[in-house]
mmCIF file of C-alpha atoms in Angstrom:
data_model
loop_
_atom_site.group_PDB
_atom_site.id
_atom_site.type_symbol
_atom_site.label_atom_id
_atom_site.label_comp_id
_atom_site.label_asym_id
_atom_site.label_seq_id
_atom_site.Cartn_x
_atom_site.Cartn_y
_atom_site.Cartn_z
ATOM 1 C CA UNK A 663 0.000 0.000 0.000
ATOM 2 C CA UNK A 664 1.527 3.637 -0.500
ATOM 3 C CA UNK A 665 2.010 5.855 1.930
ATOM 4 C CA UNK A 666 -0.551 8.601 2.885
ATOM 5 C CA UNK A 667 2.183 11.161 1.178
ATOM 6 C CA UNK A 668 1.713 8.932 -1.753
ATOM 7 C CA UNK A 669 -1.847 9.754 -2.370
ATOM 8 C CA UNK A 670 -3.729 12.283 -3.824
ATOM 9 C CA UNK A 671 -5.846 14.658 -1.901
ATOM 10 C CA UNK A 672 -8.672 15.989 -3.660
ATOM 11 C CA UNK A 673 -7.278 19.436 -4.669
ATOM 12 C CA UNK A 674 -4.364 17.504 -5.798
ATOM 13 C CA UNK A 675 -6.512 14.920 -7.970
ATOM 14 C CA UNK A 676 -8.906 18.067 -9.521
ATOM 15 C CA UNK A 677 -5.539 19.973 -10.518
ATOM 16 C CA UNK A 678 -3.846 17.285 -12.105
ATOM 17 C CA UNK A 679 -6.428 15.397 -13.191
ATOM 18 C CA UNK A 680 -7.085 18.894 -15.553
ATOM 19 C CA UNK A 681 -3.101 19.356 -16.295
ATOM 20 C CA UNK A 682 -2.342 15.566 -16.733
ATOM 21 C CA UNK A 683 -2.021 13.943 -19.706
ATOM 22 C CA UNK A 684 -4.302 11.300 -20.468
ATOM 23 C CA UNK A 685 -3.600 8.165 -22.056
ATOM 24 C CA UNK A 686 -6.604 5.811 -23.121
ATOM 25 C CA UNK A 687 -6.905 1.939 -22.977
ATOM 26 C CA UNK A 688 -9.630 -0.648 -23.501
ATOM 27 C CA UNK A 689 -9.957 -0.799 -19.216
ATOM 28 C CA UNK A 690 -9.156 1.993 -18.066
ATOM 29 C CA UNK A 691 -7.550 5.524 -18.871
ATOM 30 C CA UNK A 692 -4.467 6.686 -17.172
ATOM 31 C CA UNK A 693 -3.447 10.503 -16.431
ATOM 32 C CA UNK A 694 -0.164 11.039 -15.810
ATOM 33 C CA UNK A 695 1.932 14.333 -15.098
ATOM 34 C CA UNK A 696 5.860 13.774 -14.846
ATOM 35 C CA UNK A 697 6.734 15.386 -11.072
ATOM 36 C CA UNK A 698 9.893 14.594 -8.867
ATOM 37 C CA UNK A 699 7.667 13.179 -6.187
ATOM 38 C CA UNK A 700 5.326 10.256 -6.624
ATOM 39 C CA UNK A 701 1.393 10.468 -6.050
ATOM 40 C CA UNK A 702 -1.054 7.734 -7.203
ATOM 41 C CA UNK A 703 -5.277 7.284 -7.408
ATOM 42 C CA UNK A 704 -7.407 4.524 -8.438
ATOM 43 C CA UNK A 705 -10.732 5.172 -9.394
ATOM 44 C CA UNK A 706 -13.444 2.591 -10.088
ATOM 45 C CA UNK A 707 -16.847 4.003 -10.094
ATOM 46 C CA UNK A 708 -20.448 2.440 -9.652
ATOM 47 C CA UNK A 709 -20.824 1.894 -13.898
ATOM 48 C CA UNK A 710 -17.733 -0.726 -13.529
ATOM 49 C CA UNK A 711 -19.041 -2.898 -9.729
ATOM 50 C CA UNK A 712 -22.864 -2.082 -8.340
ATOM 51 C CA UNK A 713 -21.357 -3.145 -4.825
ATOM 52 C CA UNK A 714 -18.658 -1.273 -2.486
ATOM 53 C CA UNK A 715 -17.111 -4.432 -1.914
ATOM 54 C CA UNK A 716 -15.968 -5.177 -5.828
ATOM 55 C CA UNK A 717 -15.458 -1.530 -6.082
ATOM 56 C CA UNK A 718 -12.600 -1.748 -3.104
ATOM 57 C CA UNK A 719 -11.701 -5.052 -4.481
ATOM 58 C CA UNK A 720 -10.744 -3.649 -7.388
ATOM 59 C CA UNK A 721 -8.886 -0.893 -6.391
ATOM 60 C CA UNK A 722 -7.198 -3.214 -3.862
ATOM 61 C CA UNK A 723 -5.949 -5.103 -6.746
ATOM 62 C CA UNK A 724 -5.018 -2.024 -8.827
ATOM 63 C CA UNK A 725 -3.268 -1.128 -6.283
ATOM 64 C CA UNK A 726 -1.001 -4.079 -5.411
ATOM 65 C CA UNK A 727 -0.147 -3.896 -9.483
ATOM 66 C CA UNK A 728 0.499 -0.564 -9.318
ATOM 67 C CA UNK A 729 2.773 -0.372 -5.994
ATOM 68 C CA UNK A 730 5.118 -3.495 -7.494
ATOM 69 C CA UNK A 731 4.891 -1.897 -11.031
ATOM 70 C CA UNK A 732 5.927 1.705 -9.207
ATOM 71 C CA UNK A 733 8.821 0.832 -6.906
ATOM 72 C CA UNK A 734 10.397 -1.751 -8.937
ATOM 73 C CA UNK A 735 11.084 0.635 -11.871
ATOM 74 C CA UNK A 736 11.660 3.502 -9.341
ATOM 75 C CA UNK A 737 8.931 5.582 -11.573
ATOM 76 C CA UNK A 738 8.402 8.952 -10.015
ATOM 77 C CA UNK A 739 5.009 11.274 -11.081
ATOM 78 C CA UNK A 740 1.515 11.811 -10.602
ATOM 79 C CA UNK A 741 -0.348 8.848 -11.974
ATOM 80 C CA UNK A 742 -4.230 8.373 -11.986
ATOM 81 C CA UNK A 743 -6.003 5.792 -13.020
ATOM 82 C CA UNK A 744 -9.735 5.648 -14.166
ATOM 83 C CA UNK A 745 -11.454 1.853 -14.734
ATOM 84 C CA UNK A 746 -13.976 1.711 -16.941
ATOM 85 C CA UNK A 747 -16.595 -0.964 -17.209
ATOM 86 C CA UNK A 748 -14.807 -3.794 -19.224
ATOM 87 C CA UNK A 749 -12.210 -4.434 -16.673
ATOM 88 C CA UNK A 750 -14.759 -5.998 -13.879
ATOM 89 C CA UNK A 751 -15.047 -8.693 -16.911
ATOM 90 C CA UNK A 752 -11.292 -9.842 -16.990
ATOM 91 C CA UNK A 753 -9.508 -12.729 -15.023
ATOM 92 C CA UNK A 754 -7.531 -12.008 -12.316
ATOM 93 C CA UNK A 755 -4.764 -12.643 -13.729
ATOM 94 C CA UNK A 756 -5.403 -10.986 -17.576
ATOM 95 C CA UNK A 757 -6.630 -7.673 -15.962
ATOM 96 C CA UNK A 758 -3.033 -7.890 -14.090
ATOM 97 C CA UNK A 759 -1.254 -8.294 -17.422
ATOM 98 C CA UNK A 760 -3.078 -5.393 -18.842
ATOM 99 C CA UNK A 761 -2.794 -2.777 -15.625
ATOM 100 C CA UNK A 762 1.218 -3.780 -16.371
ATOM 101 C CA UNK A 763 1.584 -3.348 -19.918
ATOM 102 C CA UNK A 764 -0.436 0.017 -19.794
ATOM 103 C CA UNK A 765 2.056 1.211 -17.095
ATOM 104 C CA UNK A 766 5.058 0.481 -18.586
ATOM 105 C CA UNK A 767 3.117 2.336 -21.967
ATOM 106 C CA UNK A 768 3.059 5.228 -19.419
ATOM 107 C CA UNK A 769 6.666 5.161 -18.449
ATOM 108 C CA UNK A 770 7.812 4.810 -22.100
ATOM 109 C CA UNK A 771 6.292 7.690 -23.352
ATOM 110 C CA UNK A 772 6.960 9.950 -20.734
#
């Protein structure tokens, strides 16, 4: 799990969630904004689980990508990810494939 100082605040998340830049993918889009800090937020709204419990899930799991994905490559910036409804559909282990393979997009083109 990341640290508190590793999350976005909501000021935070409105600002660079507007200055970001976005890239799109069949699950989810991903907004990132190069920064010498890193700050991360997973969102999964009601369109992509009905029930809090599969939302959290799936942020839990987004998460756990994300935080291996993030320190093992030592990849600093403001990242925010959206899920949109497809990814509630994958496997466990496809949807981890695909969170990994957008994220190293991310870090290639930035």
């Amino acid at each position: 799990m990341f640290k508190k100082s590793e999350r976005l605040n909501r000021f935070e998340f409105t600002y660079f969630f507007k200055i970001g830049k976005k890239y799109r993918f069949p699950y989810f889009t991903i907004t990132y904004y190069p920064s010498t800090v890193r700050k991360v937020a997973v969102v999964v709204s009601k369109k992509v689980a009905k029930s809090a419990v599969q939302r959290n899930l799936l942020k839990r799991r987004i998460t756990a990508i994300l935080y291996s994905e993030v320190i093992k490559n030592k990849f600093m910036g403001i990242l925010i990810i959206i899920v949109t409804p497809p990814y509630s559909s994958l496997t466990r282990q496809l949807a981890a494939l695909e969170t990994k393979n957008a994220i190293a997009q991310v870090r290639k083109s930035a």
